[in-house]
């Protein structure tokens, strides 16, 4: 597996994904510079968290105009695996690869703590390593994580089973109290129609080592690795 | 000298407005051999302000122990202290105040406080790995205080979160004395390879001087002098003295700065904080024993028509002054361009030891660099001392006035929900504490612990001060602050390395304030010497007064310790049912200066608990040895709220894994003293019962009392026949208090 992590000006979680892939999984990983258009034949592209361009206009709103995003969008449209975490999720909704929008947390405050998530769909390239209905613990750290979507778009999202993660309590109940930001239907992470683009607010890359308090995020990356090797095997056959 | 500038004529009135005394003005004339012009007066005024010159504190500060084997950058030598931690790495750390700006503009004041301290770290070549803070406010029933808390917390959060440094520890206290003048102290910690530490120096004649980062604007002019007077009605009108922060630019500045350092392109670099270009250029040249020449028209500015005076004194944020190696200018520019930042040559190093400012080739100011700076020509004073009248009377406590037929359960719940003791999640949940994936122990334990990548080591860090103790007995209060910091480090599994301090006081020209200052320095010196934790730097903030009062003497101690192996990392919470609970240290009949007296009786009085440094040192080394041996499952320091609160915190501070405890203590002392007295040098430990005897031996061997006081388990905390409370009830009090106080509508 070769992973590319895009560095935008103001990205600050790029190193976290890089370190997880390189030092914990011992796989290939490269930083991709926002002014470049070369994706260096990576199998998975990560749009990391942070405050790209300071997020002074609207979270993720400027980053989508970076030169690299043209390549990233092409890559995704041709079926490449793309993962947007936190600010990266915000970019994905801004550039239209994912539906809905991420607005200010309902508490109107930045929130940083661990949350529980229910893994709702395990038939995706990003979640195949999880057991169905598993409850996992990941950190969140965002001010604009309130996922907003209504009407037909929401109905489709739900009907297609494209919500991969929902905020829940420790027992897996989808409660109001366990929803840290007011997201519609406790939605924490979704995929596109083709299921090759995942956007999520919680940080799986921060939960990959025991010393950090949780290893529950590692399986997102292991799922991708498994999916890619299935693809390669299929390709060879 | 250029006379085409139409500078205002320097009159006695203007000298006074610049905060310079007659004596100081005479000294300026002596240095220059003539009258200064308006620009030069401005330069002297900021450089000789309390904020930059430490003129009323430096003589005493120098009495603090500053030497240690592992110290790589001593106090006063560089922007921050540096301590060797092995493997060719050093930890760089410092704490600084941003009290005055935060009092008038809490959001920007606090944000730029964080920005400033982060620059102090990466200007040494270190990547910041953690931010901490220490905050003090008035009482929360005052809506203005809630406004300040809200703004300060958002400011710290927004800056650190965007910059991408985890904010991992801190303290928040509330007392009337901080009503109009809150304290906002920010600390940052970084790691650097020892061979990459950079100095804040300019040298080698002809080396180009570059300004990098943001453009220079009119914000923050005279911020340093503003910080050198008390808060008053007029402070509101000086809102423009507060700088505006841009964490996005700071993040770019960080990456670009580390890149030019890594590629070995520079001689030295200094960040621009107080007094902007003036301070950085005079200090860098004074340090290099050379001169510096600046062409002021070359400085990129945000608006037209800025005078040299304004450009020189601007405190616009996110700027650095760089002395570049000859021939490397292009490479430096390219790196900054890559990060979309400006890097412009504005001058050069000279050999005449003068700081010369030119405008279009004409000299507008020329002053010997060394005469401007701390340790050079800046004035040094020691002020008059008088013990305040209140100290002796406040010490008296008549125990007969305090009845013992109290409902101890409700007293405990009241303390757990008091603003000073309750859980501070409302504050620290607004700070990203996990970015960069090094946080092994985040906010809410005795100290935060950050692992050091590619090693087995970790760093423990904390900020501490009980200012009530310092008010009642400044010397003992300072000793306690140092010892509590060190105890917190040791409880987390680390060996205390060194100290940074932030000394927050009132007006130094008042003899009773200066008494507190001098006593605090004496106490700190004694404790730091005893514990072998030298002071590597810090900051003094005077004039913390509103029209009603001065703040409590508040010497905040920031301490960093080294955890030799990540397996030693220890937290305060009980882990499992059926473990033995041990009390280290002795319970005494002491109630003075306690949170109990403050919360239940609204009293700030009594004798501050005495502390024996020899005993403290033994206790700490025994605990560290026992932790390293793997005998300790949890360790918690006993501080505000005494034994009962400490044990309650061991039970409930991991909300999802609360563990009860039944405690039996046979000491025959007053129940209030037993439960809530704040006798020093005590610890609550838990261990597997099979390790109990071995663990006790570690302490008794050193002559330190250590005994079994109970067992973990159940869903209650019981103490003798006095206390019996459900964990859930304690948790409600502990966790809900601050959100309720903060979110209530006035």
Short mmCIF file of N, CA, C and O in Angstrom, two decimals, chain B residues 55 175 269 289 335-336 338 414 497 541 548 613 650:
data_model
loop_
_atom_site.label_atom_id
_atom_site.label_comp_id
_atom_site.label_asym_id
_atom_site.label_seq_id
_atom_site.Cartn_x
_atom_site.Cartn_y
_atom_site.Cartn_z
N UNK B 55 13.71 45.77 35.22
CA UNK B 55 14.56 46.63 36.04
C UNK B 55 14.31 46.51 37.54
O UNK B 55 15.22 46.66 38.34
N UNK B 175 -10.42 33.76 42.36
CA UNK B 175 -10.39 34.49 43.62
C UNK B 175 -10.68 35.96 43.32
O UNK B 175 -10.28 36.48 42.27
N UNK B 269 18.53 33.98 15.22
CA UNK B 269 17.15 34.40 14.94
C UNK B 269 16.48 34.75 16.26
O UNK B 269 16.75 34.15 17.29
N UNK B 289 27.84 41.33 20.45
CA UNK B 289 28.83 42.40 20.66
C UNK B 289 29.19 43.09 19.35
O UNK B 289 30.35 43.34 19.05
N UNK B 335 12.70 29.53 0.66
CA UNK B 335 11.96 28.71 1.63
C UNK B 335 10.73 29.46 2.14
O UNK B 335 9.63 28.90 2.24
N UNK B 336 10.90 30.73 2.42
CA UNK B 336 9.74 31.49 2.90
C UNK B 336 8.69 31.64 1.79
O UNK B 336 7.49 31.59 2.06
N UNK B 338 8.09 29.48 -0.52
CA UNK B 338 7.39 28.19 -0.59
C UNK B 338 6.23 28.16 0.40
O UNK B 338 5.17 27.61 0.13
N UNK B 414 -19.61 19.87 48.50
CA UNK B 414 -19.47 21.30 48.28
C UNK B 414 -18.05 21.63 47.77
O UNK B 414 -17.88 22.45 46.86
N UNK B 497 13.17 17.91 36.17
CA UNK B 497 14.41 18.36 35.53
C UNK B 497 14.73 19.81 35.86
O UNK B 497 15.80 20.13 36.32
N UNK B 541 5.77 39.63 35.74
CA UNK B 541 4.70 40.55 35.38
C UNK B 541 4.30 41.33 36.62
O UNK B 541 3.71 40.77 37.54
N UNK B 548 -9.26 48.46 42.78
CA UNK B 548 -9.60 47.98 44.12
C UNK B 548 -8.43 47.32 44.84
O UNK B 548 -8.30 47.43 46.04
N UNK B 613 11.69 20.50 53.46
CA UNK B 613 12.26 20.19 52.14
C UNK B 613 13.04 18.88 52.12
O UNK B 613 13.03 18.15 51.12
N UNK B 650 -9.14 10.36 43.14
CA UNK B 650 -8.64 9.03 42.72
C UNK B 650 -9.81 8.14 42.30
O UNK B 650 -9.68 7.30 41.41
#
